[in-house]
Coordinates of C-alpha atoms in Angstrom, one line a residue:
X1 CA -12.1 -12.6 17.7
X2 CA -9.3 -13.1 15.4
X3 CA -7.5 -10.6 13.3
X4 CA -9.6 -11.1 9.9
X5 CA -12.7 -10.6 12.1
X6 CA -11.1 -7.6 13.7
X7 CA -10.2 -6.0 10.5
X8 CA -13.5 -6.3 8.8
X9 CA -15.5 -5.1 11.8
X10 CA -13.2 -2.0 11.9
X11 CA -13.8 -1.3 8.4
X12 CA -17.5 -1.4 9.0
X13 CA -17.1 1.0 12.0
X14 CA -18.2 -1.8 14.4
X15 CA -16.8 -2.2 17.8
X16 CA -13.8 -4.5 18.4
X17 CA -11.4 -5.7 21.1
X18 CA -8.4 -3.6 20.1
X19 CA -7.5 -1.9 17.2
X20 CA -6.4 -3.8 14.2
X21 CA -2.7 -3.1 13.4
X22 CA -1.5 -2.9 9.7
X23 CA 2.2 -1.9 9.7
X24 CA 3.9 -1.9 6.3
X25 CA 7.1 -4.2 6.6
X26 CA 9.5 -5.0 3.6
X27 CA 13.1 -4.3 4.8
X28 CA 12.4 -4.7 8.5
X29 CA 11.0 -8.0 7.4
X30 CA 13.9 -9.2 5.5
X31 CA 16.1 -8.0 8.3
X32 CA 14.2 -10.1 10.7
X33 CA 14.3 -13.6 8.9
X34 CA 18.2 -12.9 7.5
X35 CA 17.4 -12.8 3.8
X36 CA 18.6 -10.1 1.3
X37 CA 15.8 -8.0 -0.5
X38 CA 16.8 -9.4 -4.0
X39 CA 15.4 -12.6 -2.6
X40 CA 12.2 -11.0 -1.0
X41 CA 11.2 -9.5 -4.3
X42 CA 11.9 -12.6 -6.8
X43 CA 10.7 -15.4 -4.6
X44 CA 7.4 -15.9 -3.3
X45 CA 8.3 -18.2 -0.8
X46 CA 10.8 -15.6 0.7
X47 CA 8.0 -12.9 0.7
X48 CA 5.3 -15.5 2.4
X49 CA 8.0 -16.4 5.1
X50 CA 9.0 -13.1 6.1
X51 CA 5.7 -12.0 6.6
X52 CA 4.7 -15.3 8.5
X53 CA 7.7 -14.7 10.7
X54 CA 7.0 -11.3 11.5
X55 CA 3.4 -11.8 11.6
X56 CA 3.7 -14.8 14.4
X57 CA 6.2 -13.1 16.3
X58 CA 5.1 -9.5 16.7
X59 CA 1.5 -10.2 16.4
X60 CA -0.6 -8.0 14.0
X61 CA -3.3 -8.4 11.6
X62 CA -2.6 -8.4 7.9
X63 CA -0.2 -10.2 5.7
X64 CA 0.9 -8.0 2.9
X65 CA 2.3 -9.0 -0.6
X66 CA 4.0 -5.5 -1.1
X67 CA 7.5 -5.9 -2.2
X68 CA 8.3 -3.0 -4.8
X69 CA 6.7 -0.7 -7.4
X70 CA 7.7 -2.6 -10.7
X71 CA 5.8 -5.8 -10.9
X72 CA 3.5 -4.5 -13.6
X73 CA 6.3 -2.4 -15.1
X74 CA 8.2 -5.5 -15.7
X75 CA 5.2 -7.2 -17.2
X76 CA 4.9 -4.4 -19.7
X77 CA 8.6 -5.2 -20.8
X78 CA 10.8 -3.1 -18.8
X79 CA 14.2 -4.4 -17.9
X80 CA 14.9 -4.2 -14.2
X81 CA 18.2 -4.6 -12.2
X82 CA 18.0 -6.5 -8.8
X83 CA 20.5 -4.9 -6.3
X84 CA 21.0 -7.4 -3.5
X85 CA 20.0 -5.2 -0.6
X86 CA 17.8 -2.6 -2.2
X87 CA 14.6 -2.2 -4.4
X88 CA 14.6 -3.1 -8.0
X89 CA 15.7 -0.2 -10.4
X90 CA 14.1 0.4 -13.8
X91 CA 16.9 0.5 -16.2
X92 CA 15.1 2.5 -18.6
X93 CA 11.3 3.3 -18.7
X94 CA 9.6 1.8 -21.7
X95 CA 7.9 4.7 -23.1
X96 CA 10.7 7.2 -22.2
X97 CA 11.8 7.5 -26.0
X98 CA 8.7 5.8 -27.6
X99 CA 5.3 7.2 -26.3
X100 CA 2.9 4.8 -28.2
X101 CA 1.9 2.4 -25.4
X102 CA -0.1 0.2 -27.7
X103 CA 3.1 -1.3 -28.8
X104 CA 3.6 -2.4 -25.1
X105 CA 2.9 -6.1 -24.4
X106 CA -0.5 -6.7 -22.6
X107 CA 0.5 -8.4 -19.2
X108 CA -1.2 -11.8 -18.6
X109 CA -1.0 -12.0 -14.7
X110 CA -0.5 -15.7 -14.9
X111 CA 2.3 -15.5 -17.4
X112 CA 4.4 -12.5 -16.8
X113 CA 6.9 -13.8 -14.2
X114 CA 6.9 -10.9 -11.5
X115 CA 3.1 -10.5 -11.6
X116 CA 2.8 -14.5 -11.5
X117 CA 5.2 -14.2 -8.2
X118 CA 3.2 -12.0 -6.5
X119 CA -0.1 -14.2 -7.2
X120 CA 1.8 -17.0 -5.9
X121 CA 2.7 -15.1 -2.7
X122 CA -0.8 -14.2 -2.2
X123 CA -2.0 -17.7 -2.9
X124 CA 0.7 -19.0 -0.3
X125 CA -0.2 -16.2 2.2
X126 CA -4.0 -17.4 2.2
X127 CA -3.1 -21.0 2.6
X128 CA -1.0 -20.1 5.7
X129 CA -3.1 -17.3 7.0
X130 CA -6.5 -19.2 6.2
X131 CA -9.4 -17.4 7.5
X132 CA -7.5 -15.9 10.7
X133 CA -5.8 -13.2 8.8
X134 CA -6.4 -10.4 6.3
X135 CA -4.3 -11.0 3.0
X136 CA -3.2 -7.7 1.2
X137 CA -2.5 -8.0 -2.6
X138 CA -0.9 -4.8 -4.3
X139 CA -1.3 -2.9 -7.5
X140 CA 0.0 0.4 -8.8
X141 CA -2.0 3.3 -9.0
X142 CA -2.9 5.0 -12.5
X143 CA -0.2 7.8 -11.8
X144 CA 2.3 5.7 -10.5
X145 CA 2.4 3.1 -13.2
X146 CA 2.2 5.7 -15.9
X147 CA 5.2 7.5 -14.1
X148 CA 6.9 4.2 -14.2
X149 CA 6.7 3.7 -17.9
X150 CA 7.1 7.2 -19.0
X151 CA 9.9 8.4 -16.1
X152 CA 9.1 10.6 -13.4
X153 CA 9.8 13.8 -15.2
X154 CA 8.1 13.0 -18.5
X155 CA 5.2 12.0 -16.7
X156 CA 4.8 15.3 -14.8
X157 CA 5.4 17.2 -18.0
X158 CA 2.9 15.1 -19.8
X159 CA 0.2 16.1 -17.1
X160 CA 1.1 19.9 -18.3
X161 CA 1.5 19.6 -22.1
X162 CA -0.5 16.6 -23.3
X163 CA -2.8 15.8 -20.9
X164 CA -5.1 13.7 -23.0
X165 CA -2.2 11.4 -24.0
X166 CA -1.4 10.9 -20.2
X167 CA -5.0 10.2 -19.4
X168 CA -5.0 7.7 -21.9
X169 CA -1.9 5.9 -20.6
X170 CA -3.6 6.1 -17.0
X171 CA -6.6 4.4 -18.4
X172 CA -4.4 2.0 -20.2
X173 CA -2.6 1.0 -17.0
X174 CA -5.7 0.9 -14.8
X175 CA -7.2 -1.7 -17.5
X176 CA -3.9 -3.7 -16.3
X177 CA -4.0 -3.0 -12.7
X178 CA -7.6 -4.1 -12.6
X179 CA -6.8 -7.5 -14.1
X180 CA -4.0 -7.7 -11.8
X181 CA -6.3 -7.0 -8.8
X182 CA -9.0 -9.4 -9.6
X183 CA -6.4 -12.1 -10.1
X184 CA -4.9 -11.7 -6.5
X185 CA -8.6 -11.4 -5.2
X186 CA -9.2 -14.9 -6.9
X187 CA -6.0 -16.2 -5.3
X188 CA -7.1 -15.1 -1.8
X189 CA -6.6 -11.4 -1.2
X190 CA -9.4 -9.7 0.7
X191 CA -7.6 -6.4 0.1
X192 CA -5.8 -4.7 -2.4
X193 CA -3.6 -1.9 -1.7
X194 CA -2.9 0.8 -4.4
X195 CA 0.4 3.0 -4.3
X196 CA 0.1 6.2 -6.2
X197 CA 2.7 8.3 -4.7
X198 CA 3.6 10.6 -7.6
X199 CA 0.1 12.0 -7.3
X200 CA 1.1 13.7 -4.1
X201 CA 3.5 16.0 -6.3
X202 CA 0.5 17.5 -8.2
X203 CA -2.2 20.3 -7.8
X204 CA -5.6 19.6 -6.4
X205 CA -7.0 20.8 -9.7
X206 CA -4.8 18.5 -12.0
X207 CA -5.4 15.8 -9.5
X208 CA -9.1 16.2 -9.7
X209 CA -9.2 16.5 -13.4
X210 CA -6.8 14.0 -14.5
X211 CA -5.9 11.4 -11.9
X212 CA -8.8 10.8 -9.5
X213 CA -11.4 9.5 -12.2
X214 CA -8.8 6.9 -12.9
X215 CA -8.1 5.9 -9.2
X216 CA -11.9 5.9 -8.9
X217 CA -12.5 3.3 -11.7
X218 CA -9.7 1.1 -10.3
X219 CA -10.9 1.2 -6.7
X220 CA -14.8 0.7 -8.1
X221 CA -13.6 -2.4 -10.1
X222 CA -12.0 -3.9 -6.8
X223 CA -15.0 -3.1 -4.6
X224 CA -17.5 -4.7 -7.4
X225 CA -15.3 -7.9 -7.0
X226 CA -15.7 -7.9 -3.3
X227 CA -12.4 -6.8 -2.1
X228 CA -11.4 -3.8 0.0
X229 CA -9.2 -1.1 -1.0
X230 CA -6.4 0.4 0.8
X231 CA -5.0 3.8 -0.6
X232 CA -1.1 4.5 0.4
X233 CA 0.3 7.6 -0.9
X234 CA 3.5 8.6 0.3
X235 CA 4.3 12.4 0.9
X236 CA 2.2 15.4 1.8
X237 CA -1.3 14.8 0.6
X238 CA -3.2 17.5 2.6
X239 CA -4.2 19.1 -0.7
X240 CA -5.6 16.1 -1.7
X241 CA -7.8 15.3 1.3
X242 CA -11.1 17.1 0.0
X243 CA -11.1 14.9 -3.1
X244 CA -10.2 11.5 -1.4
X245 CA -13.5 11.9 0.3
X246 CA -15.4 10.7 -2.9
X247 CA -13.3 7.8 -3.4
X248 CA -14.8 4.6 -3.0
X249 CA -11.8 3.7 -0.6
X250 CA -11.9 1.7 2.6
X251 CA -8.9 2.4 4.4
X252 CA -7.1 5.8 4.1
X253 CA -3.0 5.2 4.6
X254 CA -1.6 8.7 5.2
X255 CA 1.8 9.5 5.5
X256 CA 3.2 11.2 8.3
X257 CA 3.2 14.9 7.0
X258 CA -0.8 14.6 7.2
X259 CA -2.2 15.4 10.5
X260 CA -4.7 13.0 11.4
X261 CA -7.4 15.4 13.0
X262 CA -7.4 17.3 9.8
X263 CA -7.9 13.9 7.7
X264 CA -10.7 13.1 10.2
X265 CA -12.7 16.3 9.7
X266 CA -12.4 16.4 5.8
X267 CA -12.6 12.6 5.3
X268 CA -15.5 12.3 7.9
X269 CA -16.4 10.3 10.8
X270 CA -16.9 6.9 9.0
X271 CA -13.3 7.3 7.1
X272 CA -10.9 4.3 8.4
X273 CA -7.7 6.0 8.9
X274 CA -4.3 4.5 10.1
X275 CA -1.9 6.1 12.6
X276 CA 0.8 7.8 10.9
X277 CA 4.1 8.3 13.1
X278 CA 7.1 9.3 11.3
X279 CA 8.7 6.0 10.5
X280 CA 12.2 7.3 11.4
X281 CA 12.1 9.9 13.9
X282 CA 8.8 8.6 15.9
X283 CA 9.4 4.9 15.0
X284 CA 12.7 3.5 14.6
X285 CA 14.6 6.7 16.7
X286 CA 12.0 6.4 19.3
X287 CA 11.6 4.4 22.5
X288 CA 8.7 1.7 23.1
X289 CA 6.8 3.6 25.5
X290 CA 6.8 7.0 23.5
X291 CA 5.6 4.9 20.5
X292 CA 2.6 3.2 22.2
X293 CA 1.8 6.5 23.9
X294 CA 1.4 8.5 20.8
X295 CA -0.6 5.8 19.0
X296 CA -3.1 5.8 22.1
X297 CA -3.1 9.8 21.8
X298 CA -4.0 9.8 18.4
X299 CA -6.8 7.3 19.1
X300 CA -8.2 9.6 21.8
X301 CA -7.7 12.7 19.5
X302 CA -9.6 11.2 16.4
X303 CA -11.4 8.1 17.4
X304 CA -12.6 5.2 15.6
X305 CA -12.5 3.7 12.8
X306 CA -9.0 3.4 13.3
X307 CA -6.1 1.2 12.5
X308 CA -2.4 1.4 13.9
X309 CA 0.5 1.5 11.4
X310 CA 3.3 4.1 10.5
X311 CA 3.4 6.9 8.1
X312 CA 5.0 4.6 5.6
X313 CA 7.1 1.2 5.7
X314 CA 9.0 0.3 8.8
X315 CA 12.6 1.1 8.3
X316 CA 14.6 -1.8 8.4
X317 CA 16.8 -1.1 11.4
X318 CA 13.9 -0.3 13.6
X319 CA 14.6 -2.0 17.0
X320 CA 12.3 -5.0 17.9
X321 CA 11.2 -3.6 21.0
X322 CA 10.0 -0.5 19.1
X323 CA 8.0 -2.5 16.5
X324 CA 6.7 -4.4 18.9
X325 CA 5.1 -1.3 20.5
X326 CA 3.7 -0.5 17.3
X327 CA 2.0 -3.9 17.5
X328 CA 1.0 -3.7 21.2
X329 CA -2.7 -4.0 21.5
X330 CA -4.7 -0.5 22.2
X331 CA -8.3 -1.4 23.5
X332 CA -11.1 -0.3 21.7
X333 CA -12.9 1.0 24.7
X334 CA -10.0 3.5 25.6
X335 CA -12.3 6.2 23.9

């Protein structure tokens, strides 16, 4: 059973040899191959090389084109700054002062440079991974991209003061995200990750009324195109779990604030969860023995379908032996 077969079987809640490993590696990957983060986010070859080195040397199951949240924002005309060893910065959200999003350029994912760079990364990863591994593309969720375009404070105020406007903006962002996601699927991604972290900051009622419909439409389009959906929302999202069970989502990637036992109870026995150790305290600052034991304990507590990861990105300074513990196989028949 190769990594891709293992991955698909677990999504379908079928027995596998051992649990798929899906760690998010970005800064860790740059440290491992000795490049800076500016290179990682601006050169698809570096992104592919970093993924290949880590996946071959540590042994996990998914290549990932995630790098930063501003691929689409750049396509909409934002000016970015690229620090040598930090995530890109948006110097000014395009809609901070001018709210009319119809004046923004409509990105073509094959022409907008940063979006096209991710497409090239997906294409290169698929060429190298062949049919042995899953390859995950990435788009920003409707709330996240709207916040990138408006600014976080402005977005949160819009939800309260002008909900019709922000709903229209999120719909506009989803149109672009669907176009970008389908392009990545055409180039070889089998999964699209969706990041929508700002959603963790809103009430359940606001989420259900204003954000949920747009996330649903985005996921539905990806599913209809034949892709899998992996939802990753940083922060404490316990209050959103009752609504997430209605999303057409394949993998729920929960931050370490959310007890997996609670998530299993709410999302159901067929929901695919990912183990969510605290990336700093329980991964970077822990020991290999403790990391492996905690993941085994989580598996025994909540059962399959389950994949192995951490609550968010693996920190760049994580000791190699600790990361190997994340990737160490946990046999399916342990429960």
